[in-house]
PDB file of C-alpha atoms and ligand atoms in Angstrom:
ATOM      1  CA  MET A   4     231.661  80.612 132.023  1.00 74.00           C
ATOM      2  CA  THR A   5     233.695  77.378 132.068  1.00 86.00           C
ATOM      3  CA  ALA A   6     236.371  77.355 134.719  1.00 94.00           C
ATOM      4  CA  LEU A   7     239.952  76.998 133.479  1.00 96.00           C
ATOM      5  CA  ILE A   8     240.580  74.662 136.379  1.00 97.00           C
ATOM      6  CA  GLU A   9     238.030  72.869 138.452  1.00 97.00           C
ATOM      7  CA  LEU A  10     238.956  70.633 141.365  1.00 97.00           C
ATOM      8  CA  ARG A  11     236.368  68.237 142.726  1.00 97.00           C
ATOM      9  CA  ASP A  12     236.566  66.279 145.966  1.00 97.00           C
ATOM     10  CA  ILE A  13     240.361  66.290 146.136  1.00 97.00           C
ATOM     11  CA  ARG A  14     241.791  64.105 148.885  1.00 98.00           C
ATOM     12  CA  LYS A  15     245.344  63.537 150.066  1.00 97.00           C
ATOM     13  CA  SER A  16     246.777  61.802 153.109  1.00 97.00           C
ATOM     14  CA  PHE A  17     250.300  61.349 154.375  1.00 95.00           C
ATOM     15  CA  GLY A  18     250.186  58.069 156.286  1.00 94.00           C
ATOM     16  CA  PRO A  19     247.344  58.377 158.777  1.00 93.00           C
ATOM     17  CA  VAL A  20     247.164  62.155 158.429  1.00 94.00           C
ATOM     18  CA  GLU A  21     244.392  63.410 156.164  1.00 96.00           C
ATOM     19  CA  VAL A  22     245.707  66.692 154.762  1.00 96.00           C
ATOM     20  CA  LEU A  23     243.094  67.409 152.056  1.00 97.00           C
ATOM     21  CA  LYS A  24     239.587  66.250 152.940  1.00 96.00           C
ATOM     22  CA  GLY A  25     237.507  66.580 149.794  1.00 96.00           C
ATOM     23  CA  VAL A  26     238.445  69.990 148.411  1.00 97.00           C
ATOM     24  CA  ASP A  27     236.538  71.761 145.610  1.00 97.00           C
ATOM     25  CA  MET A  28     238.017  74.843 143.948  1.00 97.00           C
ATOM     26  CA  GLU A  29     237.838  76.762 140.662  1.00 97.00           C
ATOM     27  CA  VAL A  30     240.187  79.086 138.787  1.00 97.00           C
ATOM     28  CA  HIS A  31     238.671  81.321 136.105  1.00 97.00           C
ATOM     29  CA  PRO A  32     240.309  83.088 133.155  1.00 96.00           C
ATOM     30  CA  GLY A  33     240.876  86.793 133.710  1.00 96.00           C
ATOM     31  CA  ARG A  34     240.394  86.504 137.447  1.00 97.00           C
ATOM     32  CA  VAL A  35     242.655  86.463 140.482  1.00 97.00           C
ATOM     33  CA  SER A  36     241.659  83.777 142.978  1.00 97.00           C
ATOM     34  CA  ALA A  37     243.310  83.783 146.371  1.00 97.00           C
ATOM     35  CA  LEU A  38     243.948  80.679 148.431  1.00 97.00           C
ATOM     36  CA  VAL A  39     244.309  81.490 152.111  1.00 97.00           C
ATOM     37  CA  GLY A  40     244.505  79.459 155.301  1.00 96.00           C
ATOM     38  CA  ASP A  41     246.622  79.013 158.390  1.00 94.00           C
ATOM     39  CA  ASN A  42     249.988  77.230 158.442  1.00 92.00           C
ATOM     40  CA  GLY A  43     249.452  73.560 157.694  1.00 92.00           C
ATOM     41  CA  ALA A  44     245.952  74.062 156.242  1.00 94.00           C
ATOM     42  CA  GLY A  45     247.001  72.225 153.070  1.00 95.00           C
ATOM     43  CA  LYS A  46     247.564  75.076 150.598  1.00 94.00           C
ATOM     44  CA  SER A  47     250.951  73.930 149.303  1.00 92.00           C
ATOM     45  CA  THR A  48     249.738  70.333 149.130  1.00 94.00           C
ATOM     46  CA  LEU A  49     246.801  71.452 146.976  1.00 96.00           C
ATOM     47  CA  ILE A  50     249.121  73.448 144.697  1.00 94.00           C
ATOM     48  CA  LYS A  51     251.677  70.677 144.336  1.00 93.00           C
ATOM     49  CA  GLY A  52     248.957  68.473 142.860  1.00 95.00           C
ATOM     50  CA  LEU A  53     248.098  71.148 140.277  1.00 95.00           C
ATOM     51  CA  ALA A  54     251.763  71.546 139.406  1.00 92.00           C
ATOM     52  CA  GLY A  55     252.069  67.793 138.863  1.00 93.00           C
ATOM     53  CA  ALA A  56     254.782  67.701 141.504  1.00 91.00           C
ATOM     54  CA  GLN A  57     252.817  65.382 143.810  1.00 93.00           C
ATOM     55  CA  SER A  58     249.690  63.376 143.027  1.00 95.00           C
ATOM     56  CA  TYR A  59     246.362  63.515 144.840  1.00 96.00           C
ATOM     57  CA  ASP A  60     245.003  60.280 146.338  1.00 97.00           C
ATOM     58  CA  SER A  61     241.588  60.844 144.777  1.00 97.00           C
ATOM     59  CA  GLY A  62     239.329  63.463 143.252  1.00 97.00           C
ATOM     60  CA  GLU A  63     238.909  64.981 139.808  1.00 97.00           C
ATOM     61  CA  VAL A  64     240.716  67.763 137.959  1.00 97.00           C
ATOM     62  CA  PHE A  65     239.073  69.454 134.972  1.00 97.00           C
ATOM     63  CA  PHE A  66     240.923  71.778 132.628  1.00 96.00           C
ATOM     64  CA  ASP A  67     238.725  73.776 130.249  1.00 94.00           C
ATOM     65  CA  GLY A  68     235.933  71.427 131.262  1.00 94.00           C
ATOM     66  CA  GLN A  69     237.867  68.287 130.271  1.00 96.00           C
ATOM     67  CA  PRO A  70     239.050  65.733 132.850  1.00 97.00           C
ATOM     68  CA  VAL A  71     242.860  65.644 133.039  1.00 96.00           C
ATOM     69  CA  THR A  72     245.547  63.782 134.961  1.00 94.00           C
ATOM     70  CA  LEU A  73     248.507  65.712 136.292  1.00 94.00           C
ATOM     71  CA  SER A  74     251.101  63.090 137.060  1.00 92.00           C
ATOM     72  CA  SER A  75     254.207  65.123 136.295  1.00 91.00           C
ATOM     73  CA  PRO A  76     255.298  68.768 136.035  1.00 88.00           C
ATOM     74  CA  HIS A  77     255.441  68.120 132.296  1.00 89.00           C
ATOM     75  CA  ASP A  78     251.690  67.349 132.230  1.00 93.00           C
ATOM     76  CA  ALA A  79     250.978  70.638 133.987  1.00 93.00           C
ATOM     77  CA  ALA A  80     253.279  72.649 131.708  1.00 89.00           C
ATOM     78  CA  ALA A  81     251.721  71.087 128.604  1.00 91.00           C
ATOM     79  CA  LEU A  82     248.331  72.438 129.715  1.00 94.00           C
ATOM     80  CA  GLY A  83     249.801  75.864 130.407  1.00 92.00           C
ATOM     81  CA  ILE A  84     249.844  75.634 134.202  1.00 93.00           C
ATOM     82  CA  GLU A  85     252.874  77.488 135.572  1.00 88.00           C
ATOM     83  CA  VAL A  86     253.831  77.702 139.222  1.00 87.00           C
ATOM     84  CA  VAL A  87     255.993  80.466 140.647  1.00 84.00           C
ATOM     85  CA  TYR A  88     257.373  79.045 143.888  1.00 78.00           C
ATOM     86  CA  GLN A  89     258.430  81.166 146.801  1.00 65.00           C
ATOM     87  CA  ASP A  90     262.105  80.382 146.284  1.00 63.00           C
ATOM     88  CA  LEU A  91     261.528  81.188 142.592  1.00 66.00           C
ATOM     89  CA  ALA A  92     263.991  78.679 141.165  1.00 69.00           C
ATOM     90  CA  LEU A  93     265.889  81.345 139.228  1.00 77.00           C
ATOM     91  CA  CYS A  94     269.576  80.835 138.518  1.00 81.00           C
ATOM     92  CA  GLU A  95     271.640  83.531 140.183  1.00 82.00           C
ATOM     93  CA  ASN A  96     274.575  83.332 137.804  1.00 84.00           C
ATOM     94  CA  LEU A  97     272.474  83.654 134.635  1.00 85.00           C
ATOM     95  CA  ASP A  98     271.019  86.833 133.215  1.00 85.00           C
ATOM     96  CA  ILE A  99     267.326  87.672 132.827  1.00 88.00           C
ATOM     97  CA  VAL A 100     266.994  86.363 129.264  1.00 87.00           C
ATOM     98  CA  GLN A 101     268.696  83.078 130.134  1.00 84.00           C
ATOM     99  CA  ASN A 102     266.421  82.639 133.142  1.00 82.00           C
ATOM    100  CA  MET A 103     263.256  83.397 131.218  1.00 82.00           C
ATOM    101  CA  PHE A 104     264.097  80.744 128.622  1.00 82.00           C
ATOM    102  CA  LEU A 105     265.692  78.253 130.995  1.00 79.00           C
ATOM    103  CA  GLY A 106     265.069  74.738 129.695  1.00 71.00           C
ATOM    104  CA  ARG A 107     262.974  76.014 126.794  1.00 70.00           C
ATOM    105  CA  GLU A 108     265.538  77.926 124.742  1.00 66.00           C
ATOM    106  CA  GLU A 109     264.562  79.070 121.257  1.00 63.00           C
ATOM    107  CA  MET A 110     266.705  77.367 118.662  1.00 62.00           C
ATOM    108  CA  HIS A 111     267.774  78.689 115.289  1.00 60.00           C
ATOM    109  CA  GLN A 112     269.442  76.117 113.029  1.00 59.00           C
ATOM    110  CA  ARG A 113     270.229  74.117 116.202  1.00 59.00           C
ATOM    111  CA  MET A 114     271.960  77.149 117.746  1.00 59.00           C
ATOM    112  CA  LEU A 115     270.539  79.139 120.627  1.00 66.00           C
ATOM    113  CA  ASN A 116     268.956  82.188 119.074  1.00 76.00           C
ATOM    114  CA  GLY A 117     270.304  84.889 121.385  1.00 79.00           C
ATOM    115  CA  PRO A 118     269.009  88.067 119.729  1.00 83.00           C
ATOM    116  CA  GLU A 119     265.583  86.519 119.235  1.00 83.00           C
ATOM    117  CA  MET A 120     265.338  85.440 122.885  1.00 84.00           C
ATOM    118  CA  GLU A 121     266.550  88.850 124.018  1.00 87.00           C
ATOM    119  CA  ARG A 122     263.908  90.630 121.932  1.00 87.00           C
ATOM    120  CA  HIS A 123     261.217  88.243 123.123  1.00 83.00           C
ATOM    121  CA  ALA A 124     262.180  88.655 126.790  1.00 85.00           C
ATOM    122  CA  ALA A 125     262.258  92.446 126.526  1.00 87.00           C
ATOM    123  CA  ALA A 126     258.911  92.516 124.710  1.00 84.00           C
ATOM    124  CA  THR A 127     257.324  90.308 127.380  1.00 81.00           C
ATOM    125  CA  LEU A 128     258.544  92.582 130.168  1.00 81.00           C
ATOM    126  CA  ALA A 129     257.333  95.614 128.221  1.00 81.00           C
ATOM    127  CA  SER A 130     253.919  94.021 127.638  1.00 75.00           C
ATOM    128  CA  LEU A 131     253.593  93.681 131.397  1.00 72.00           C
ATOM    129  CA  SER A 132     254.605  97.335 131.806  1.00 72.00           C
ATOM    130  CA  VAL A 133     257.650  96.347 133.823  1.00 72.00           C
ATOM    131  CA  ARG A 134     259.707  99.508 134.188  1.00 74.00           C
ATOM    132  CA  THR A 135     262.054  98.641 137.034  1.00 75.00           C
ATOM    133  CA  ILE A 136     264.377  96.428 135.006  1.00 78.00           C
ATOM    134  CA  LYS A 137     267.005  98.332 133.075  1.00 80.00           C
ATOM    135  CA  SER A 138     268.553  95.595 130.945  1.00 84.00           C
ATOM    136  CA  VAL A 139     267.502  92.021 130.170  1.00 86.00           C
ATOM    137  CA  ARG A 140     271.194  91.116 130.135  1.00 87.00           C
ATOM    138  CA  GLN A 141     271.493  91.882 133.857  1.00 84.00           C
ATOM    139  CA  LYS A 142     272.475  88.947 136.059  1.00 88.00           C
ATOM    140  CA  VAL A 143     269.722  87.784 138.418  1.00 85.00           C
ATOM    141  CA  SER A 144     272.135  87.899 141.369  1.00 85.00           C
ATOM    142  CA  LEU A 145     272.116  91.697 141.025  1.00 83.00           C
ATOM    143  CA  LEU A 146     268.305  92.020 141.103  1.00 81.00           C
ATOM    144  CA  SER A 147     266.170  92.935 144.085  1.00 77.00           C
ATOM    145  CA  GLY A 148     263.542  90.524 145.465  1.00 74.00           C
ATOM    146  CA  GLY A 149     260.738  92.312 143.659  1.00 75.00           C
ATOM    147  CA  GLN A 150     262.624  92.332 140.368  1.00 80.00           C
ATOM    148  CA  ARG A 151     263.276  88.597 140.713  1.00 81.00           C
ATOM    149  CA  GLN A 152     259.597  87.983 141.362  1.00 80.00           C
ATOM    150  CA  THR A 153     258.856  90.054 138.262  1.00 80.00           C
ATOM    151  CA  VAL A 154     261.232  87.963 136.145  1.00 83.00           C
ATOM    152  CA  ALA A 155     259.668  84.746 137.473  1.00 82.00           C
ATOM    153  CA  ILE A 156     256.166  85.963 136.611  1.00 81.00           C
ATOM    154  CA  ALA A 157     257.271  87.229 133.190  1.00 81.00           C
ATOM    155  CA  ARG A 158     258.834  83.815 132.598  1.00 82.00           C
ATOM    156  CA  SER A 159     255.417  82.177 132.997  1.00 80.00           C
ATOM    157  CA  VAL A 160     253.884  84.736 130.628  1.00 77.00           C
ATOM    158  CA  LEU A 161     256.567  84.021 128.063  1.00 76.00           C
ATOM    159  CA  GLN A 162     255.788  80.316 128.315  1.00 76.00           C
ATOM    160  CA  LYS A 163     252.228  81.252 127.307  1.00 79.00           C
ATOM    161  CA  ALA A 164     250.759  80.153 130.604  1.00 87.00           C
ATOM    162  CA  ARG A 165     246.996  79.985 130.886  1.00 93.00           C
ATOM    163  CA  VAL A 166     247.075  79.519 134.635  1.00 95.00           C
ATOM    164  CA  VAL A 167     249.718  81.059 136.875  1.00 92.00           C
ATOM    165  CA  ILE A 168     249.967  79.907 140.475  1.00 93.00           C
ATOM    166  CA  LEU A 169     251.932  82.112 142.858  1.00 90.00           C
ATOM    167  CA  ASP A 170     252.980  80.793 146.281  1.00 88.00           C
ATOM    168  CA  GLU A 171     253.520  83.765 148.609  1.00 85.00           C
ATOM    169  CA  PRO A 172     254.876  86.127 145.931  1.00 81.00           C
ATOM    170  CA  THR A 173     255.174  89.121 148.253  1.00 80.00           C
ATOM    171  CA  ALA A 174     256.366  87.436 151.457  1.00 79.00           C
ATOM    172  CA  ALA A 175     259.918  88.760 151.214  1.00 73.00           C
ATOM    173  CA  LEU A 176     259.142  92.134 149.639  1.00 73.00           C
ATOM    174  CA  GLY A 177     259.044  95.725 150.853  1.00 76.00           C
ATOM    175  CA  VAL A 178     256.062  98.026 150.462  1.00 80.00           C
ATOM    176  CA  VAL A 179     256.880  99.465 147.032  1.00 78.00           C
ATOM    177  CA  GLN A 180     257.989  96.153 145.549  1.00 78.00           C
ATOM    178  CA  THR A 181     254.873  94.450 146.897  1.00 83.00           C
ATOM    179  CA  GLU A 182     252.742  97.061 145.178  1.00 85.00           C
ATOM    180  CA  GLN A 183     254.579  96.537 141.887  1.00 81.00           C
ATOM    181  CA  VAL A 184     254.235  92.764 142.045  1.00 82.00           C
ATOM    182  CA  LEU A 185     250.520  93.032 142.855  1.00 89.00           C
ATOM    183  CA  GLU A 186     250.059  95.387 139.896  1.00 87.00           C
ATOM    184  CA  LEU A 187     251.804  92.832 137.716  1.00 85.00           C
ATOM    185  CA  VAL A 188     249.531  90.078 139.032  1.00 89.00           C
ATOM    186  CA  ARG A 189     246.507  92.230 138.173  1.00 92.00           C
ATOM    187  CA  ARG A 190     247.777  92.885 134.627  1.00 88.00           C
ATOM    188  CA  LEU A 191     248.416  89.181 134.189  1.00 88.00           C
ATOM    189  CA  ALA A 192     244.768  88.435 134.979  1.00 93.00           C
ATOM    190  CA  ASP A 193     243.588  91.341 132.822  1.00 92.00           C
ATOM    191  CA  SER A 194     245.389  89.700 129.883  1.00 88.00           C
ATOM    192  CA  GLY A 195     243.114  86.671 130.319  1.00 92.00           C
ATOM    193  CA  VAL A 196     245.287  84.412 132.446  1.00 93.00           C
ATOM    194  CA  GLY A 197     243.702  82.637 135.421  1.00 96.00           C
ATOM    195  CA  VAL A 198     245.732  83.512 138.513  1.00 95.00           C
ATOM    196  CA  LEU A 199     245.802  81.621 141.802  1.00 97.00           C
ATOM    197  CA  ILE A 200     247.673  83.386 144.564  1.00 95.00           C
ATOM    198  CA  ILE A 201     248.566  81.957 147.973  1.00 94.00           C
ATOM    199  CA  SER A 202     249.142  84.600 150.596  1.00 92.00           C
ATOM    200  CA  HIS A 203     249.131  85.069 154.350  1.00 91.00           C
ATOM    201  CA  ASN A 204     248.857  88.810 153.844  1.00 92.00           C
ATOM    202  CA  LEU A 205     245.163  89.733 153.749  1.00 95.00           C
ATOM    203  CA  ALA A 206     245.909  93.316 152.710  1.00 94.00           C
ATOM    204  CA  ASP A 207     247.559  91.914 149.565  1.00 93.00           C
ATOM    205  CA  VAL A 208     244.693  89.490 149.063  1.00 96.00           C
ATOM    206  CA  PHE A 209     242.072  92.221 149.231  1.00 97.00           C
ATOM    207  CA  ALA A 210     244.190  94.499 147.031  1.00 95.00           C
ATOM    208  CA  VAL A 211     244.385  92.045 144.161  1.00 96.00           C
ATOM    209  CA  ALA A 212     241.929  89.137 144.427  1.00 97.00           C
ATOM    210  CA  ASP A 213     238.496  88.846 142.831  1.00 97.00           C
ATOM    211  CA  HIS A 214     237.697  85.704 144.739  1.00 98.00           C
ATOM    212  CA  ILE A 215     238.906  84.265 148.053  1.00 98.00           C
ATOM    213  CA  ASN A 216     239.062  80.558 148.944  1.00 98.00           C
ATOM    214  CA  VAL A 217     239.713  79.592 152.534  1.00 97.00           C
ATOM    215  CA  LEU A 218     241.209  76.248 153.555  1.00 97.00           C
ATOM    216  CA  TYR A 219     240.818  75.216 157.180  1.00 95.00           C
ATOM    217  CA  LEU A 220     242.439  71.945 158.262  1.00 94.00           C
ATOM    218  CA  GLY A 221     242.165  70.487 154.781  1.00 96.00           C
ATOM    219  CA  GLN A 222     238.599  71.588 154.109  1.00 95.00           C
ATOM    220  CA  MET A 223     237.459  74.414 151.845  1.00 96.00           C
ATOM    221  CA  VAL A 224     235.325  76.277 154.345  1.00 95.00           C
ATOM    222  CA  ALA A 225     234.635  79.418 152.320  1.00 95.00           C
ATOM    223  CA  SER A 226     234.608  80.552 148.713  1.00 96.00           C
ATOM    224  CA  LEU A 227     233.825  84.246 148.675  1.00 96.00           C
ATOM    225  CA  GLU A 228     233.653  87.132 146.206  1.00 97.00           C
ATOM    226  CA  ALA A 229     236.235  89.616 147.498  1.00 97.00           C
ATOM    227  CA  ALA A 230     233.852  92.529 146.939  1.00 97.00           C
ATOM    228  CA  LYS A 231     231.201  90.891 149.108  1.00 97.00           C
ATOM    229  CA  THR A 232     233.296  89.978 152.117  1.00 96.00           C
ATOM    230  CA  ASN A 233     235.726  91.669 154.474  1.00 96.00           C
ATOM    231  CA  ARG A 234     238.853  91.021 156.477  1.00 96.00           C
ATOM    232  CA  ASP A 235     237.016  90.040 159.679  1.00 96.00           C
ATOM    233  CA  GLU A 236     234.898  87.454 157.915  1.00 96.00           C
ATOM    234  CA  VAL A 237     237.931  85.927 156.163  1.00 96.00           C
ATOM    235  CA  VAL A 238     239.919  85.869 159.434  1.00 96.00           C
ATOM    236  CA  GLY A 239     236.940  84.139 161.057  1.00 95.00           C
ATOM    237  CA  TYR A 240     237.113  81.368 158.467  1.00 95.00           C
ATOM    238  CA  ILE A 241     240.907  81.083 158.621  1.00 95.00           C
ATOM    239  CA  THR A 242     240.919  80.684 162.402  1.00 94.00           C
ATOM    240  CA  GLY A 243     237.848  78.491 162.495  1.00 91.00           C
ATOM    241  CA  THR A 244     235.801  80.739 164.817  1.00 89.00           C
ATOM    242  CA  LYS A 245     233.315  81.448 162.025  1.00 83.00           C
ATOM    243  CA  ILE A 246     232.743  77.722 161.526  1.00 81.00           C
ATOM    244  CA  ARG A 247     232.197  77.138 165.234  1.00 79.00           C
ATOM    245  CA  ASP A 248     229.705  80.038 165.285  1.00 76.00           C
ATOM    246  CA  GLN A 249     227.813  78.510 162.380  1.00 76.00           C
ATOM    247  CA  LEU A 250     227.700  75.101 164.058  1.00 75.00           C
ATOM    248  CA  LEU A 251     226.330  76.697 167.223  1.00 74.00           C
ATOM    249  CA  GLU A 252     223.676  78.529 165.197  1.00 73.00           C
ATOM    250  CA  GLU A 253     222.431  75.290 163.650  1.00 68.00           C
ATOM    251  CA  PRO A 254     219.241  74.141 165.382  1.00 67.00           C
ATOM    252  CA  ALA A 255     219.737  71.155 167.653  1.00 60.00           C
ATOM    253  CA  LEU A 256     218.097  67.963 166.416  1.00 58.00           C
TER     254      LEU A 256
HETATM  255  N1  ATP B 320     255.438  65.136 152.381  1.00 71.89           N
HETATM  256  C1  ATP B 320     254.733  65.217 153.510  1.00 71.89           C
HETATM  257  N2  ATP B 320     254.756  64.209 154.406  1.00 71.89           N
HETATM  258  C2  ATP B 320     254.038  64.273 155.555  1.00 71.89           C
HETATM  259  N3  ATP B 320     253.258  65.314 155.888  1.00 71.89           N
HETATM  260  C3  ATP B 320     253.188  66.343 155.038  1.00 71.89           C
HETATM  261  C4  ATP B 320     253.926  66.353 153.808  1.00 71.89           C
HETATM  262  N4  ATP B 320     253.659  67.519 153.163  1.00 71.89           N
HETATM  263  C5  ATP B 320     252.806  68.188 153.946  1.00 71.89           C
HETATM  264  N5  ATP B 320     252.519  67.493 155.071  1.00 71.89           N
HETATM  265  C6  ATP B 320     251.610  67.916 156.135  1.00 71.89           C
HETATM  266  O1  ATP B 320     250.423  68.339 155.524  1.00 71.89           O
HETATM  267  C7  ATP B 320     249.862  69.459 156.224  1.00 71.89           C
HETATM  268  C8  ATP B 320     249.604  70.576 155.225  1.00 71.89           C
HETATM  269  O2  ATP B 320     250.849  71.095 154.768  1.00 71.89           O
HETATM  270  P1  ATP B 320     250.954  72.219 153.651  1.00 71.89           P
HETATM  271  O3  ATP B 320     252.391  72.427 153.387  1.00 71.89           O
HETATM  272  O4  ATP B 320     250.082  71.871 152.522  1.00 71.89           O
HETATM  273  O5  ATP B 320     250.339  73.468 154.432  1.00 71.89           O
HETATM  274  P2  ATP B 320     250.240  74.985 154.001  1.00 71.89           P
HETATM  275  O6  ATP B 320     248.794  75.363 154.066  1.00 71.89           O
HETATM  276  O7  ATP B 320     250.944  75.199 152.720  1.00 71.89           O
HETATM  277  O8  ATP B 320     251.001  75.718 155.194  1.00 71.89           O
HETATM  278  P3  ATP B 320     251.972  77.035 155.183  1.00 71.89           P
HETATM  279  O9  ATP B 320     251.069  78.205 155.225  1.00 71.89           O
HETATM  280  O10 ATP B 320     252.724  76.874 156.479  1.00 71.89           O
HETATM  281  O11 ATP B 320     252.834  76.979 153.978  1.00 71.89           O
HETATM  282  C9  ATP B 320     250.834  69.790 157.325  1.00 71.89           C
HETATM  283  O12 ATP B 320     250.358  69.259 158.521  1.00 71.89           O
HETATM  284  C10 ATP B 320     252.120  69.122 156.898  1.00 71.89           C
HETATM  285  O13 ATP B 320     252.874  68.733 158.009  1.00 71.89           O
HETATM  286 MG1   MG B 321     252.682  76.262 152.152  1.00 71.89          MG
END
C-alpha cells in the first residue's frame, strides 16, 4: 500500500545544532501512527515541516507517492494535511460553527451561508459520533478542553483532510475526556484518514496507535507495530538505553 506521506532522510539544523539527523517516516491511510520521544527529540520540528510552517534543510517528502514541496501552510492545506496544535488556535469569542469554518467560510451569492454551515458543522460532528456537544451555536469559551479538542478535530474533518496531525491532543484532558478524544481519533482513522499523533502519554499511544515511531535526539531509532511491542521496549528507545544495549551487543571489530 502506498503511504499517504513518506519522509526520506529529513534533516534540519538551527545554527550549529543538528535537530533532525536524517529522519524517515511514513503515514498510512486508515492508520494511527504515533510519534514519541523525549523533550527536545525533534518531534515538533518534524511536524512543522509537514505543516509547511517551517522548511526542512534537506530530504524528500512524498504525498501519495509523488514528491512534493511544503513551503507554506497553504501548500500543506492544499494537499489535505491538517495540523491540530496543542493550543488549538480556536477563537474563544466565536461559536462552534464559526470556528469550524474559520477562514474557509461557505459563501452563497457572496453572503456567508449561515444555515448551510450550521447544517454542515452539525453533520460533521454527528458523523464522528460526537455526543458531548449540545449546540453548534455554543461559544467556544464555554466548552471544556475535551470539547474544544473535538471541535478542532472535527474542523480538520470538515476541511476534508487526508492527513490529520495531532500534537499532544490529550495533554490537558481528564480521564473521560481523554477517552472520548482517543475514540474520535480512532474513528477518524477508520474513516480512511491517515493520523499522526504526538504524545508523551504511552497509555494513550498504546490505546489508539497502530504504529509507533520513536525519535531519539533527532534520529528515528524505532518504527514498531504497536501490537508487536510493549511499553518497556518503547521506553527503552525513548530513553536511549535500548540503543546502548544494542551497540554493546554488536560484535567488536
Ligand atoms: N527555532 C528554533 N531555534 C533554535 N533551536 C530550536 C528551534 N526550534 C527547536 N529548536 C531546538 O530543536 C530541538 C528539538 O525541538 P522540538 O521542539 O522539535 O522538540 P520536541 O521533540 O517537540 O520536544 P517536546 O516534547 O518538549 O515538545 C530542541 O533542542 C530545541 O531547542
Ligand atoms: Mg514539541
